[in-house]
């Protein structure tokens, strides 16, 4: 098996976090950005932080420059998950095909996201050895996570199917699900498969059975 590795580049956050007793947005929201490497593939997942933050995080966490990145994958179409994607001009920009179709029907003309959407192509089912798509529909119609098998564990870069460590522990899906029942199924699928989870807006977490969905 190829040497497969995943590294959190920049830990994300929510605009408001109910587990911190926040009732209204108090900060800008950013997704957790993750780097996955397998063979010749150097893949950034959800580059939502500003480009200058991502450039520094990539160098200080991995010693790499943006030009080394061969591919970007978005778990779903949300500016908090793709705002810094322009840093990776030499990489292929990808997202699950169904999410692309849904986003095309929703993106306003002239919106900054529309330019990103024009360049997105359908992600392959397998990016490289040990790096596979893992559909987790529900938060959006085509929301898709990334399943990474290293030599010792399975890790899922979960996007917003798992928002934070607290949401994982309490079985809380958060607000604004496109399809609540599908989101519940996806959450359970992640729990069954993963040893480790990278939540959409928090640091990597050990997966253990949640106490039931809220």
PDB file of C-alpha atoms in Angstrom:
ATOM      1  CA  UNK A   1       0.000   0.000   0.000  1.00  0.00           C
ATOM      2  CA  UNK A   2       1.146   3.526  -0.730  1.00  0.00           C
ATOM      3  CA  UNK A   3       2.174   5.689   2.197  1.00  0.00           C
ATOM      4  CA  UNK A   4      -1.117   7.429   3.061  1.00  0.00           C
ATOM      5  CA  UNK A   5      -1.207  10.376   5.444  1.00  0.00           C
ATOM      6  CA  UNK A   6      -3.721  12.999   6.548  1.00  0.00           C
ATOM      7  CA  UNK A   7      -2.820  16.258   8.317  1.00  0.00           C
ATOM      8  CA  UNK A   8      -5.124  18.985   9.614  1.00  0.00           C
ATOM      9  CA  UNK A   9      -3.811  22.263   8.208  1.00  0.00           C
ATOM     10  CA  UNK A  10      -6.130  24.803   9.828  1.00  0.00           C
ATOM     11  CA  UNK A  11      -8.776  24.041  12.465  1.00  0.00           C
ATOM     12  CA  UNK A  12     -12.183  25.456  11.635  1.00  0.00           C
ATOM     13  CA  UNK A  13     -14.886  27.027  13.768  1.00  0.00           C
ATOM     14  CA  UNK A  14     -18.607  27.806  13.743  1.00  0.00           C
ATOM     15  CA  UNK A  15     -20.024  31.316  13.538  1.00  0.00           C
ATOM     16  CA  UNK A  16     -22.025  30.459  16.634  1.00  0.00           C
ATOM     17  CA  UNK A  17     -21.584  27.426  18.844  1.00  0.00           C
ATOM     18  CA  UNK A  18     -24.499  26.390  21.030  1.00  0.00           C
ATOM     19  CA  UNK A  19     -22.114  24.395  23.211  1.00  0.00           C
ATOM     20  CA  UNK A  20     -20.379  27.661  24.084  1.00  0.00           C
ATOM     21  CA  UNK A  21     -23.715  29.282  25.002  1.00  0.00           C
ATOM     22  CA  UNK A  22     -23.742  31.404  21.856  1.00  0.00           C
ATOM     23  CA  UNK A  23     -27.195  32.328  20.532  1.00  0.00           C
ATOM     24  CA  UNK A  24     -26.217  34.483  17.544  1.00  0.00           C
ATOM     25  CA  UNK A  25     -23.199  34.581  15.180  1.00  0.00           C
ATOM     26  CA  UNK A  26     -20.189  36.145  16.882  1.00  0.00           C
ATOM     27  CA  UNK A  27     -17.364  35.340  14.441  1.00  0.00           C
ATOM     28  CA  UNK A  28     -16.703  34.491  10.823  1.00  0.00           C
ATOM     29  CA  UNK A  29     -17.120  30.796  10.081  1.00  0.00           C
ATOM     30  CA  UNK A  30     -14.317  28.691   8.611  1.00  0.00           C
ATOM     31  CA  UNK A  31     -14.095  25.015   7.723  1.00  0.00           C
ATOM     32  CA  UNK A  32     -11.272  22.767   8.862  1.00  0.00           C
ATOM     33  CA  UNK A  33      -8.761  22.407   6.025  1.00  0.00           C
ATOM     34  CA  UNK A  34      -7.071  19.011   5.693  1.00  0.00           C
ATOM     35  CA  UNK A  35      -4.175  17.749   3.587  1.00  0.00           C
ATOM     36  CA  UNK A  36      -4.236  14.128   2.384  1.00  0.00           C
ATOM     37  CA  UNK A  37      -1.268  12.504   0.664  1.00  0.00           C
ATOM     38  CA  UNK A  38      -1.068   9.170  -1.134  1.00  0.00           C
ATOM     39  CA  UNK A  39       1.598   8.408  -3.708  1.00  0.00           C
ATOM     40  CA  UNK A  40       1.784  11.332  -6.129  1.00  0.00           C
ATOM     41  CA  UNK A  41      -1.560  12.770  -5.007  1.00  0.00           C
ATOM     42  CA  UNK A  42      -1.437  15.825  -2.730  1.00  0.00           C
ATOM     43  CA  UNK A  43      -5.021  16.711  -1.899  1.00  0.00           C
ATOM     44  CA  UNK A  44      -6.442  19.662   0.056  1.00  0.00           C
ATOM     45  CA  UNK A  45      -9.973  19.197   1.434  1.00  0.00           C
ATOM     46  CA  UNK A  46     -12.208  22.220   2.138  1.00  0.00           C
ATOM     47  CA  UNK A  47      -9.820  25.196   1.780  1.00  0.00           C
ATOM     48  CA  UNK A  48     -12.177  27.684   3.407  1.00  0.00           C
ATOM     49  CA  UNK A  49      -9.629  29.861   5.201  1.00  0.00           C
ATOM     50  CA  UNK A  50      -8.180  32.959   3.459  1.00  0.00           C
ATOM     51  CA  UNK A  51      -5.424  32.190   0.992  1.00  0.00           C
ATOM     52  CA  UNK A  52      -2.684  33.777   3.111  1.00  0.00           C
ATOM     53  CA  UNK A  53      -3.682  31.633   6.102  1.00  0.00           C
ATOM     54  CA  UNK A  54      -3.708  28.468   4.009  1.00  0.00           C
ATOM     55  CA  UNK A  55      -0.325  29.267   2.468  1.00  0.00           C
ATOM     56  CA  UNK A  56       1.255  29.665   5.910  1.00  0.00           C
ATOM     57  CA  UNK A  57      -0.550  26.637   7.365  1.00  0.00           C
ATOM     58  CA  UNK A  58       0.536  24.445   4.462  1.00  0.00           C
ATOM     59  CA  UNK A  59       4.173  25.459   4.872  1.00  0.00           C
ATOM     60  CA  UNK A  60       4.343  25.351   8.666  1.00  0.00           C
ATOM     61  CA  UNK A  61       2.400  22.082   8.978  1.00  0.00           C
ATOM     62  CA  UNK A  62       3.913  20.187   6.036  1.00  0.00           C
ATOM     63  CA  UNK A  63       6.784  22.167   4.516  1.00  0.00           C
ATOM     64  CA  UNK A  64       4.926  22.365   1.187  1.00  0.00           C
ATOM     65  CA  UNK A  65       4.138  25.280  -1.112  1.00  0.00           C
ATOM     66  CA  UNK A  66       0.745  25.635  -2.875  1.00  0.00           C
ATOM     67  CA  UNK A  67       2.288  24.486  -6.149  1.00  0.00           C
ATOM     68  CA  UNK A  68       2.786  21.016  -4.647  1.00  0.00           C
ATOM     69  CA  UNK A  69      -0.981  20.499  -4.320  1.00  0.00           C
ATOM     70  CA  UNK A  70      -2.346  18.390  -7.177  1.00  0.00           C
ATOM     71  CA  UNK A  71      -6.047  18.386  -6.275  1.00  0.00           C
ATOM     72  CA  UNK A  72      -8.649  20.160  -4.153  1.00  0.00           C
ATOM     73  CA  UNK A  73     -11.825  18.446  -2.955  1.00  0.00           C
ATOM     74  CA  UNK A  74     -14.883  20.223  -1.537  1.00  0.00           C
ATOM     75  CA  UNK A  75     -17.184  18.204   0.704  1.00  0.00           C
ATOM     76  CA  UNK A  76     -20.018  20.538  -0.322  1.00  0.00           C
ATOM     77  CA  UNK A  77     -20.599  23.930  -1.882  1.00  0.00           C
ATOM     78  CA  UNK A  78     -20.313  26.473   0.932  1.00  0.00           C
ATOM     79  CA  UNK A  79     -18.031  29.551   0.965  1.00  0.00           C
ATOM     80  CA  UNK A  80     -16.831  28.600   4.449  1.00  0.00           C
ATOM     81  CA  UNK A  81     -15.395  25.498   2.765  1.00  0.00           C
ATOM     82  CA  UNK A  82     -13.926  27.001  -0.418  1.00  0.00           C
ATOM     83  CA  UNK A  83     -13.106  30.693   0.128  1.00  0.00           C
ATOM     84  CA  UNK A  84      -9.335  30.150  -0.193  1.00  0.00           C
ATOM     85  CA  UNK A  85      -9.426  27.753  -3.132  1.00  0.00           C
ATOM     86  CA  UNK A  86      -7.872  30.333  -5.453  1.00  0.00           C
ATOM     87  CA  UNK A  87      -4.503  29.691  -3.811  1.00  0.00           C
ATOM     88  CA  UNK A  88      -4.312  26.375  -5.644  1.00  0.00           C
ATOM     89  CA  UNK A  89      -4.418  27.494  -9.257  1.00  0.00           C
ATOM     90  CA  UNK A  90      -2.331  24.576 -10.489  1.00  0.00           C
ATOM     91  CA  UNK A  91      -4.545  21.921  -8.897  1.00  0.00           C
ATOM     92  CA  UNK A  92      -7.690  20.195 -10.151  1.00  0.00           C
ATOM     93  CA  UNK A  93     -10.777  21.508  -8.304  1.00  0.00           C
ATOM     94  CA  UNK A  94     -13.312  18.765  -7.603  1.00  0.00           C
ATOM     95  CA  UNK A  95     -16.601  18.032  -5.851  1.00  0.00           C
ATOM     96  CA  UNK A  96     -19.135  15.213  -5.962  1.00  0.00           C
ATOM     97  CA  UNK A  97     -21.061  15.360  -9.250  1.00  0.00           C
ATOM     98  CA  UNK A  98     -24.527  15.548  -7.665  1.00  0.00           C
ATOM     99  CA  UNK A  99     -23.404  18.439  -5.453  1.00  0.00           C
ATOM    100  CA  UNK A 100     -22.133  20.274  -8.530  1.00  0.00           C
ATOM    101  CA  UNK A 101     -25.515  19.899 -10.236  1.00  0.00           C
ATOM    102  CA  UNK A 102     -27.335  21.105  -7.123  1.00  0.00           C
ATOM    103  CA  UNK A 103     -24.991  24.069  -6.706  1.00  0.00           C
ATOM    104  CA  UNK A 104     -25.468  25.046 -10.355  1.00  0.00           C
ATOM    105  CA  UNK A 105     -29.191  25.352  -9.720  1.00  0.00           C
ATOM    106  CA  UNK A 106     -28.651  27.436  -6.565  1.00  0.00           C
ATOM    107  CA  UNK A 107     -25.655  29.717  -7.201  1.00  0.00           C
ATOM    108  CA  UNK A 108     -26.606  33.334  -8.003  1.00  0.00           C
ATOM    109  CA  UNK A 109     -25.281  34.712 -11.291  1.00  0.00           C
ATOM    110  CA  UNK A 110     -22.274  36.934 -10.691  1.00  0.00           C
ATOM    111  CA  UNK A 111     -21.714  35.542  -7.207  1.00  0.00           C
ATOM    112  CA  UNK A 112     -18.078  34.793  -6.325  1.00  0.00           C
ATOM    113  CA  UNK A 113     -19.022  31.151  -5.870  1.00  0.00           C
ATOM    114  CA  UNK A 114     -20.259  30.992  -9.446  1.00  0.00           C
ATOM    115  CA  UNK A 115     -16.682  31.449 -10.683  1.00  0.00           C
ATOM    116  CA  UNK A 116     -15.491  28.618  -8.460  1.00  0.00           C
ATOM    117  CA  UNK A 117     -18.343  26.445  -9.663  1.00  0.00           C
ATOM    118  CA  UNK A 118     -17.359  26.927 -13.308  1.00  0.00           C
ATOM    119  CA  UNK A 119     -14.006  25.305 -12.647  1.00  0.00           C
ATOM    120  CA  UNK A 120     -15.183  22.404 -10.486  1.00  0.00           C
ATOM    121  CA  UNK A 121     -15.150  18.940 -12.047  1.00  0.00           C
ATOM    122  CA  UNK A 122     -16.659  15.700 -10.787  1.00  0.00           C
ATOM    123  CA  UNK A 123     -14.483  14.030  -8.176  1.00  0.00           C
ATOM    124  CA  UNK A 124     -13.356  10.465  -8.897  1.00  0.00           C
ATOM    125  CA  UNK A 125     -14.632   7.685  -6.657  1.00  0.00           C
ATOM    126  CA  UNK A 126     -10.998   6.963  -5.731  1.00  0.00           C
ATOM    127  CA  UNK A 127      -8.372   9.715  -5.683  1.00  0.00           C
ATOM    128  CA  UNK A 128      -5.504   7.348  -4.910  1.00  0.00           C
ATOM    129  CA  UNK A 129      -4.673   4.214  -2.951  1.00  0.00           C
ATOM    130  CA  UNK A 130      -6.464   4.491   0.389  1.00  0.00           C
ATOM    131  CA  UNK A 131      -8.326   7.700  -0.493  1.00  0.00           C
ATOM    132  CA  UNK A 132     -11.964   7.209  -1.501  1.00  0.00           C
ATOM    133  CA  UNK A 133     -15.150   9.238  -1.725  1.00  0.00           C
ATOM    134  CA  UNK A 134     -17.625   8.491   1.077  1.00  0.00           C
ATOM    135  CA  UNK A 135     -21.122   9.847   0.248  1.00  0.00           C
ATOM    136  CA  UNK A 136     -22.737  11.487   3.282  1.00  0.00           C
ATOM    137  CA  UNK A 137     -25.872  13.048   1.831  1.00  0.00           C
ATOM    138  CA  UNK A 138     -28.274  15.068   3.940  1.00  0.00           C
ATOM    139  CA  UNK A 139     -26.612  18.303   4.926  1.00  0.00           C
ATOM    140  CA  UNK A 140     -26.837  19.112   1.219  1.00  0.00           C
ATOM    141  CA  UNK A 141     -28.047  16.876  -1.644  1.00  0.00           C
ATOM    142  CA  UNK A 142     -24.551  15.810  -2.680  1.00  0.00           C
ATOM    143  CA  UNK A 143     -22.543  16.292   0.491  1.00  0.00           C
ATOM    144  CA  UNK A 144     -19.645  13.828   0.351  1.00  0.00           C
ATOM    145  CA  UNK A 145     -16.875  13.046   2.824  1.00  0.00           C
ATOM    146  CA  UNK A 146     -13.465  11.543   2.191  1.00  0.00           C
ATOM    147  CA  UNK A 147     -12.481   8.118   3.555  1.00  0.00           C
ATOM    148  CA  UNK A 148      -8.759   7.727   4.166  1.00  0.00           C
ATOM    149  CA  UNK A 149      -7.141   4.414   5.065  1.00  0.00           C
ATOM    150  CA  UNK A 150      -3.675   4.676   6.569  1.00  0.00           C
ATOM    151  CA  UNK A 151      -1.581   1.705   7.636  1.00  0.00           C
ATOM    152  CA  UNK A 152      -3.059   1.774  11.150  1.00  0.00           C
ATOM    153  CA  UNK A 153      -6.499   3.435  11.048  1.00  0.00           C
ATOM    154  CA  UNK A 154      -9.434   4.671   9.028  1.00  0.00           C
ATOM    155  CA  UNK A 155     -10.101   8.395   9.020  1.00  0.00           C
ATOM    156  CA  UNK A 156     -13.072  10.280   7.583  1.00  0.00           C
ATOM    157  CA  UNK A 157     -12.767  13.929   6.613  1.00  0.00           C
ATOM    158  CA  UNK A 158     -16.423  14.477   7.374  1.00  0.00           C
ATOM    159  CA  UNK A 159     -17.332  17.982   6.253  1.00  0.00           C
ATOM    160  CA  UNK A 160     -20.552  19.115   7.887  1.00  0.00           C
ATOM    161  CA  UNK A 161     -22.040  15.687   8.519  1.00  0.00           C
ATOM    162  CA  UNK A 162     -20.105  16.089  11.806  1.00  0.00           C
ATOM    163  CA  UNK A 163     -19.749  19.753  12.759  1.00  0.00           C
ATOM    164  CA  UNK A 164     -17.561  19.692  15.890  1.00  0.00           C
ATOM    165  CA  UNK A 165     -16.318  17.375  18.633  1.00  0.00           C
ATOM    166  CA  UNK A 166     -19.274  18.358  20.802  1.00  0.00           C
ATOM    167  CA  UNK A 167     -21.737  17.635  18.004  1.00  0.00           C
ATOM    168  CA  UNK A 168     -20.102  14.237  17.578  1.00  0.00           C
ATOM    169  CA  UNK A 169     -20.254  13.404  21.279  1.00  0.00           C
ATOM    170  CA  UNK A 170     -23.882  14.442  21.672  1.00  0.00           C
ATOM    171  CA  UNK A 171     -25.110  13.054  18.364  1.00  0.00           C
ATOM    172  CA  UNK A 172     -26.132  16.541  17.275  1.00  0.00           C
ATOM    173  CA  UNK A 173     -26.482  17.207  13.541  1.00  0.00           C
ATOM    174  CA  UNK A 174     -26.818  20.968  13.913  1.00  0.00           C
ATOM    175  CA  UNK A 175     -29.238  23.228  12.082  1.00  0.00           C
ATOM    176  CA  UNK A 176     -30.199  23.613   8.455  1.00  0.00           C
ATOM    177  CA  UNK A 177     -30.151  20.054   7.138  1.00  0.00           C
ATOM    178  CA  UNK A 178     -31.418  19.701   3.574  1.00  0.00           C
ATOM    179  CA  UNK A 179     -32.741  16.208   4.373  1.00  0.00           C
ATOM    180  CA  UNK A 180     -32.735  15.364   8.076  1.00  0.00           C
ATOM    181  CA  UNK A 181     -33.299  11.618   7.661  1.00  0.00           C
ATOM    182  CA  UNK A 182     -30.466  11.259   5.168  1.00  0.00           C
ATOM    183  CA  UNK A 183     -28.238  13.319   7.438  1.00  0.00           C
ATOM    184  CA  UNK A 184     -28.985  10.958  10.327  1.00  0.00           C
ATOM    185  CA  UNK A 185     -28.103   7.945   8.173  1.00  0.00           C
ATOM    186  CA  UNK A 186     -24.862   9.572   7.061  1.00  0.00           C
ATOM    187  CA  UNK A 187     -23.896  10.425  10.637  1.00  0.00           C
ATOM    188  CA  UNK A 188     -24.392   6.789  11.671  1.00  0.00           C
ATOM    189  CA  UNK A 189     -22.429   5.556   8.648  1.00  0.00           C
ATOM    190  CA  UNK A 190     -19.476   7.708   9.711  1.00  0.00           C
ATOM    191  CA  UNK A 191     -19.616   6.335  13.251  1.00  0.00           C
ATOM    192  CA  UNK A 192     -19.583   2.761  11.963  1.00  0.00           C
ATOM    193  CA  UNK A 193     -16.620   3.179   9.622  1.00  0.00           C
ATOM    194  CA  UNK A 194     -14.202   5.700  11.120  1.00  0.00           C
ATOM    195  CA  UNK A 195     -11.553   5.326  13.783  1.00  0.00           C
ATOM    196  CA  UNK A 196     -10.832   9.051  13.548  1.00  0.00           C
ATOM    197  CA  UNK A 197     -12.995  11.910  12.264  1.00  0.00           C
ATOM    198  CA  UNK A 198     -12.059  15.362  11.029  1.00  0.00           C
ATOM    199  CA  UNK A 199     -15.198  17.409  11.753  1.00  0.00           C
ATOM    200  CA  UNK A 200     -16.193  20.201   9.427  1.00  0.00           C
ATOM    201  CA  UNK A 201     -15.387  22.896  11.997  1.00  0.00           C
ATOM    202  CA  UNK A 202     -13.089  21.393  14.641  1.00  0.00           C
ATOM    203  CA  UNK A 203      -9.936  19.385  15.236  1.00  0.00           C
ATOM    204  CA  UNK A 204      -9.556  15.668  14.570  1.00  0.00           C
ATOM    205  CA  UNK A 205     -11.549  13.499  16.987  1.00  0.00           C
ATOM    206  CA  UNK A 206     -11.501   9.880  18.088  1.00  0.00           C
ATOM    207  CA  UNK A 207     -14.692   8.202  16.976  1.00  0.00           C
ATOM    208  CA  UNK A 208     -16.772   6.511  19.613  1.00  0.00           C
ATOM    209  CA  UNK A 209     -20.484   5.756  19.693  1.00  0.00           C
ATOM    210  CA  UNK A 210     -22.566   8.893  20.197  1.00  0.00           C
ATOM    211  CA  UNK A 211     -25.334   8.845  22.783  1.00  0.00           C
ATOM    212  CA  UNK A 212     -28.100   9.078  20.192  1.00  0.00           C
ATOM    213  CA  UNK A 213     -29.063  11.763  17.727  1.00  0.00           C
ATOM    214  CA  UNK A 214     -30.678  14.904  19.068  1.00  0.00           C
TER     215      UNK A 214
END
